[in-house]
Coordinates of C-alpha atoms in Angstrom, one line a residue:
M430 CA 8.6 -18.3 124.5
A431 CA 9.6 -18.4 128.2
N432 CA 13.1 -16.6 127.2
A433 CA 11.7 -13.8 125.8
V434 CA 10.5 -13.1 129.4
T435 CA 13.6 -14.1 130.6
R436 CA 15.7 -10.9 128.0
H437 CA 13.1 -8.5 129.5
V438 CA 13.3 -8.9 132.6
L439 CA 16.6 -10.7 134.1
S440 CA 18.7 -9.3 131.7
K441 CA 18.1 -5.5 133.5
V442 CA 18.5 -7.0 136.6
N443 CA 21.2 -9.4 136.2
S444 CA 22.7 -8.2 132.6
L445 CA 21.3 -12.0 131.5
P446 CA 20.9 -12.4 127.7
S447 CA 18.1 -14.8 127.2
L448 CA 18.2 -18.3 124.5
P449 CA 17.6 -17.7 121.1
P450 CA 13.8 -17.5 121.2
R451 CA 13.0 -19.1 117.9
D452 CA 15.2 -22.0 118.6
Y453 CA 14.1 -22.5 122.1
C454 CA 10.3 -22.1 120.6
Q455 CA 11.3 -24.9 118.6
N456 CA 13.0 -26.8 121.6
G457 CA 12.1 -26.4 124.9
P458 CA 9.4 -28.2 127.0
G459 CA 6.2 -26.1 125.0
P460 CA 6.1 -27.2 121.6
R461 CA 7.6 -30.9 123.2
L462 CA 3.7 -30.9 124.9
G463 CA 2.9 -30.6 120.7
H464 CA 4.7 -32.8 119.7
D465 CA 5.4 -35.8 121.4
F466 CA 1.7 -36.0 122.9
G467 CA 0.2 -34.5 120.4
F468 CA -1.8 -31.7 122.5
N469 CA -3.5 -28.7 119.6
H470 CA -5.1 -26.2 122.8
I471 CA -2.1 -24.8 123.8
L472 CA -2.0 -21.3 125.7
W473 CA 0.7 -18.9 127.1
V474 CA -0.2 -17.2 129.3
Y475 CA 1.9 -13.8 131.4
S476 CA 1.7 -14.5 134.7
G477 CA 1.8 -10.4 135.6
R478 CA 5.3 -10.9 137.2
R479 CA 7.8 -12.7 135.5
G480 CA 6.3 -16.3 134.9
V481 CA 4.6 -18.0 132.6
H482 CA 1.7 -20.6 132.7
C483 CA 0.6 -23.1 130.1
W484 CA -2.9 -24.1 129.7
V485 CA -3.4 -27.3 127.9
C486 CA -7.0 -27.3 127.1
D487 CA -7.0 -30.2 125.7
P488 CA -10.7 -33.1 125.8
K489 CA -7.6 -35.9 126.7
A490 CA -5.5 -33.7 128.5
R491 CA -8.4 -32.5 131.0
R492 CA -8.9 -36.3 131.7
L493 CA -5.4 -37.1 132.3
T494 CA -5.2 -38.9 135.9
N495 CA -2.7 -37.0 138.6
E496 CA -0.2 -40.1 137.9
Q497 CA -0.6 -39.4 133.9
R498 CA -0.3 -35.4 134.8
S499 CA 3.6 -36.6 137.5
S500 CA 4.6 -38.9 134.4
I501 CA 4.7 -35.6 131.5
A502 CA 6.0 -34.2 134.3
E503 CA 8.6 -37.0 135.1
Y504 CA 9.2 -37.0 130.8
F505 CA 11.2 -32.7 131.0
R506 CA 12.6 -33.3 134.3
V507 CA 16.3 -33.6 134.7
Y508 CA 16.5 -31.3 137.4
K509 CA 16.6 -33.0 141.0
G510 CA 18.6 -30.8 143.1
N511 CA 18.1 -27.8 145.3
E512 CA 19.7 -24.5 146.0
N513 CA 22.2 -26.5 148.1
S514 CA 22.4 -30.2 146.4
Q515 CA 26.2 -30.3 144.9
K516 CA 25.1 -31.7 142.0
K517 CA 21.7 -30.1 140.8
V518 CA 21.3 -32.8 137.8
S519 CA 22.0 -36.2 136.8
L520 CA 22.2 -38.1 133.8
T521 CA 22.0 -41.6 134.3
S522 CA 21.6 -43.2 130.9
S523 CA 24.3 -43.4 128.5
A524 CA 22.8 -41.7 125.6
L525 CA 20.8 -38.7 125.8
H526 CA 16.9 -38.9 125.0
P527 CA 16.4 -37.4 121.4
F528 CA 14.1 -34.4 123.7
L529 CA 17.3 -33.8 125.6
L530 CA 19.7 -33.9 122.8
R531 CA 17.7 -31.6 120.9
S532 CA 17.4 -29.3 123.8
Y533 CA 20.8 -29.4 124.8
K534 CA 22.4 -28.0 121.3
V535 CA 20.4 -25.7 121.7
L536 CA 21.3 -25.1 125.4
E537 CA 25.2 -25.5 125.1
E538 CA 25.5 -22.7 122.2
F539 CA 23.4 -20.4 124.7
F540 CA 26.3 -21.3 127.6
E541 CA 29.6 -20.9 125.4
G542 CA 28.0 -18.1 124.1
N543 CA 26.2 -16.2 126.2
L544 CA 26.2 -17.2 129.8
L545 CA 30.0 -18.0 130.5
S546 CA 31.0 -14.6 129.3
N547 CA 28.3 -12.4 131.5
Q548 CA 27.3 -13.9 134.5
S549 CA 31.5 -14.7 134.7
L550 CA 31.0 -18.4 135.8
F551 CA 35.2 -19.2 136.4
S552 CA 35.5 -15.2 136.9
T553 CA 36.4 -15.6 140.9
E554 CA 37.2 -18.7 142.9
E555 CA 34.0 -18.2 144.9
R556 CA 31.9 -18.6 141.4
Y557 CA 34.0 -21.8 139.3
E558 CA 33.4 -23.9 142.8
K559 CA 30.1 -24.1 142.5
I560 CA 31.3 -25.6 139.3
L561 CA 34.0 -27.6 140.9
E562 CA 31.7 -29.0 143.5
M563 CA 29.7 -30.6 139.9
I564 CA 32.0 -32.8 139.4
P565 CA 32.2 -36.0 141.2
D566 CA 36.3 -36.8 141.5
E567 CA 38.6 -35.1 144.1
S568 CA 42.1 -35.8 141.7
I569 CA 40.3 -33.8 138.6
T570 CA 38.5 -31.1 140.5
S571 CA 42.3 -31.1 142.6
E572 CA 44.2 -31.0 139.1
L573 CA 42.2 -27.9 138.0
R574 CA 41.5 -26.1 141.2
G575 CA 45.9 -25.9 141.0
K576 CA 45.9 -25.0 137.8
W577 CA 43.5 -21.6 137.9
Q578 CA 44.7 -20.8 140.7
D579 CA 48.3 -20.4 139.6
N580 CA 46.9 -18.0 136.7
K581 CA 45.7 -15.8 139.7
K582 CA 47.4 -13.4 138.4
S583 CA 46.9 -14.2 134.4
S584 CA 47.0 -11.4 132.3
I585 CA 44.2 -13.5 130.2
S586 CA 41.2 -10.7 130.9
K587 CA 37.9 -11.9 132.6
E588 CA 35.9 -13.2 129.1
N589 CA 39.0 -14.6 127.4
I590 CA 39.5 -16.5 131.6
N591 CA 35.4 -17.8 131.3
V592 CA 36.2 -19.3 128.2
D593 CA 39.7 -20.2 128.5
R594 CA 38.5 -22.3 131.9
W595 CA 35.5 -24.1 130.6
K596 CA 37.6 -25.8 127.8
H597 CA 40.5 -27.4 131.0
V598 CA 36.8 -28.5 132.2
K599 CA 35.9 -29.9 129.3
K600 CA 38.8 -31.0 127.8
I601 CA 39.3 -33.1 131.3
L602 CA 36.2 -34.9 131.1
K603 CA 35.9 -35.8 128.2
S604 CA 39.4 -36.9 127.8
G605 CA 38.8 -40.6 128.2
K606 CA 41.4 -41.2 131.0
P607 CA 41.2 -43.4 133.3
K608 CA 40.4 -40.5 135.9
A609 CA 38.3 -39.6 133.8
Q610 CA 36.4 -42.8 132.9
G611 CA 32.1 -41.7 133.4
L612 CA 32.7 -38.7 133.8
G613 CA 31.6 -38.2 130.4
K614 CA 28.7 -36.3 131.0
C615 CA 29.5 -34.3 133.6
V616 CA 29.9 -31.5 130.7
E617 CA 25.8 -32.2 129.8
E618 CA 24.9 -31.8 133.7
I619 CA 26.8 -28.6 133.8
V620 CA 25.3 -26.9 130.8
F621 CA 21.7 -28.3 131.4
S622 CA 21.9 -26.7 135.6
F623 CA 22.3 -24.0 134.3
S624 CA 20.2 -23.1 131.5
Y625 CA 17.2 -26.3 131.8
P626 CA 14.1 -25.9 133.3
R627 CA 14.2 -27.6 136.5
L628 CA 10.9 -29.4 137.8
D629 CA 9.4 -29.3 141.3
M630 CA 8.0 -32.5 141.2
E631 CA 6.2 -31.9 144.9
T632 CA 2.8 -32.6 145.2
I633 CA 2.2 -30.5 148.1
K634 CA 2.9 -27.7 145.2
P635 CA 1.0 -26.2 142.7
V636 CA 3.5 -25.3 140.6
I637 CA 5.1 -28.7 139.2
S638 CA 7.8 -26.9 136.9
D639 CA 9.5 -23.7 136.1
I640 CA 11.8 -22.8 133.7
C641 CA 15.1 -21.2 134.5
I642 CA 17.6 -19.7 133.7
L643 CA 20.2 -20.2 136.8
T644 CA 22.7 -17.4 138.0
L645 CA 25.3 -17.4 140.8
H646 CA 22.9 -15.7 142.2
L647 CA 19.9 -17.8 142.4
T648 CA 18.0 -15.6 140.2
Y649 CA 15.4 -17.6 137.8
L650 CA 12.4 -17.4 135.8
L651 CA 9.5 -19.3 136.4
L652 CA 7.8 -21.3 133.7
V653 CA 3.8 -23.3 134.5
L654 CA 4.0 -26.0 132.9
G655 CA 0.1 -27.0 134.3
F656 CA 0.1 -29.6 137.3
K657 CA 0.1 -32.7 138.8
H658 CA -2.9 -32.7 140.9
M659 CA -6.8 -31.6 139.1
N660 CA -7.6 -30.1 142.2
H661 CA -4.6 -27.6 141.7
L662 CA -5.9 -24.0 140.2
L663 CA -3.8 -22.2 137.5
K664 CA -4.3 -18.1 137.0
A665 CA -6.2 -17.6 135.0
P666 CA -5.9 -15.2 131.7
F667 CA -6.6 -11.7 131.8
C668 CA -6.5 -12.0 135.4
I669 CA -4.4 -9.1 137.8
H670 CA -1.1 -10.1 139.7
P671 CA -1.4 -8.5 142.7
K672 CA 1.6 -6.9 143.5
T673 CA 3.0 -5.7 140.2
G674 CA -1.0 -4.9 139.6
R675 CA -0.4 -5.9 135.6
V676 CA -3.3 -8.1 133.7
C677 CA -2.0 -11.6 132.3
V678 CA -2.6 -11.3 128.7
P679 CA -1.9 -14.2 126.8
I680 CA 1.4 -14.6 123.9
D681 CA 1.6 -16.3 121.2
P682 CA 4.0 -18.3 120.8
N683 CA 5.1 -17.5 117.2
R684 CA 6.2 -14.3 117.9
C685 CA 7.7 -14.2 121.2
E686 CA 10.7 -12.6 120.8
E687 CA 8.4 -9.3 120.2
F688 CA 6.9 -10.0 124.2
D689 CA 8.1 -7.2 125.9
P690 CA 6.6 -8.4 130.7
T691 CA 7.6 -4.0 131.0
A692 CA 4.9 -3.1 128.9
V693 CA 1.9 -5.0 129.8
P694 CA -1.3 -2.7 130.7
T695 CA -2.0 -2.3 134.0
L696 CA -5.5 -2.6 136.0
S697 CA -5.4 0.7 136.5
K698 CA -4.1 1.6 133.3
V699 CA -6.5 0.0 131.8
L700 CA -9.9 1.3 133.8
E701 CA -8.1 4.8 133.0
E702 CA -7.9 4.1 129.0
I703 CA -11.8 3.0 129.6
N704 CA -13.3 6.1 131.8
M705 CA -11.4 8.5 128.9
G706 CA -13.3 7.1 126.2
G707 CA -16.6 6.8 128.3
L708 CA -19.3 4.2 130.1
G709 CA -20.4 1.9 127.3
T710 CA -21.7 -1.4 127.5
D711 CA -21.1 -2.8 123.7
D712 CA -18.9 -6.0 123.5
D713 CA -16.4 -4.1 121.4
E714 CA -15.4 -1.7 124.5
W715 CA -12.4 -3.3 125.2
D716 CA -10.9 -3.3 121.6
R717 CA -10.2 0.5 122.7
T718 CA -8.4 -0.3 125.3
S719 CA -4.2 -1.7 125.3
L720 CA -6.3 -5.0 126.1
G721 CA -7.5 -5.3 122.0
K722 CA -4.7 -7.1 121.0
S723 CA -4.7 -9.8 123.8
I724 CA -8.2 -10.4 123.4
R725 CA -7.6 -10.8 119.3
F726 CA -5.3 -13.1 119.5
F727 CA -7.2 -14.9 122.4
R728 CA -10.1 -15.5 120.4
S729 CA -8.7 -16.0 116.7
S730 CA -5.8 -17.9 118.5
F731 CA -7.2 -19.8 121.0
L732 CA -10.8 -19.9 122.1
Q733 CA -12.0 -20.2 118.4
P734 CA -10.2 -23.2 117.8
L735 CA -11.2 -24.6 121.5
L736 CA -14.6 -24.2 121.0
K737 CA -14.7 -25.6 117.1
S738 CA -12.5 -29.0 118.6
C739 CA -15.4 -29.2 121.4
K740 CA -18.5 -29.3 119.6
E741 CA -17.0 -31.5 116.8
E742 CA -16.4 -34.3 119.8
I743 CA -19.9 -33.3 121.2
E744 CA -21.2 -34.2 117.7
N745 CA -18.7 -37.4 116.5
S746 CA -19.4 -38.5 120.4
Y747 CA -23.5 -38.1 119.5
N748 CA -23.6 -39.8 116.0
A749 CA -21.7 -42.7 117.3
K750 CA -24.4 -42.6 119.4
L751 CA -27.1 -42.3 117.4
Q752 CA -25.5 -45.3 114.9
H753 CA -24.9 -47.9 117.9
S754 CA -28.8 -47.0 119.1
K755 CA -30.0 -47.0 115.0
T756 CA -27.5 -50.7 114.8
S757 CA -29.3 -51.8 117.6
L758 CA -32.9 -50.8 116.7
T759 CA -31.7 -53.3 113.1
W760 CA -31.4 -56.0 115.0

């Protein structure tokens, strides 16, 4: 879902393509909230600019302590550096966690098929040095740097030079030679650094995570997964972004590839539509505006199932107490 925003917003700014929408919707952090943690009532809301906010409204999620919320964030955490860190991702375990392995299969294909060439990650010395900084072995980086500097006048196209240089990196790091021992994970770390969600674990900040396609210009797409602290507020659906004036509409994750943030209505447009239709007080007034589809989706796909679940929980709790009372009276 978040990659849909990436496609429409970032691709226009930086010619950056998105991850395959369906693949990422099935393997990214968002779906794992449901698959791995059992949450059912999840609502994705466009931030009104370039972000996507995620509401998790299951009763058990709302009752989580700050420590438990932090643990969930830690589960998804891979990006542990900052813009000034040479190594932004550190994969310390001998094997990737199953969740990360699933994600990596999608990210690797995207990285090699799109990011390498479209972002020209190895086309200039300034750019490939950013990647060499992630390899903690001077002998290897010197070897790669020397080879690439010798080929400066090569007739290889810019597109091919990015692919070829990435192959050089993978070949050396995966070679198994003594100087490359323990560096096999660097390949995965580089891929994750450029295409995996970065989690902001600082408790003083309300946003605990942001999904990004990190370019060399440090342009990224924010994706709020939730908050560490219960006293931090999450942007509500249908509020207005103060800078763009766009309405924060819900997004259907099953149709994420169809979402276009540039087509989201603004407050002024909605007011104009209401005024054109005349003043009204009926509940269906919004159906005649460009928000109608979003409101219907919000009600049918999120609000009604959540209301039903809450009623069932209340009824079950009441019945359990009633049964307990009857048992006590019988005794």
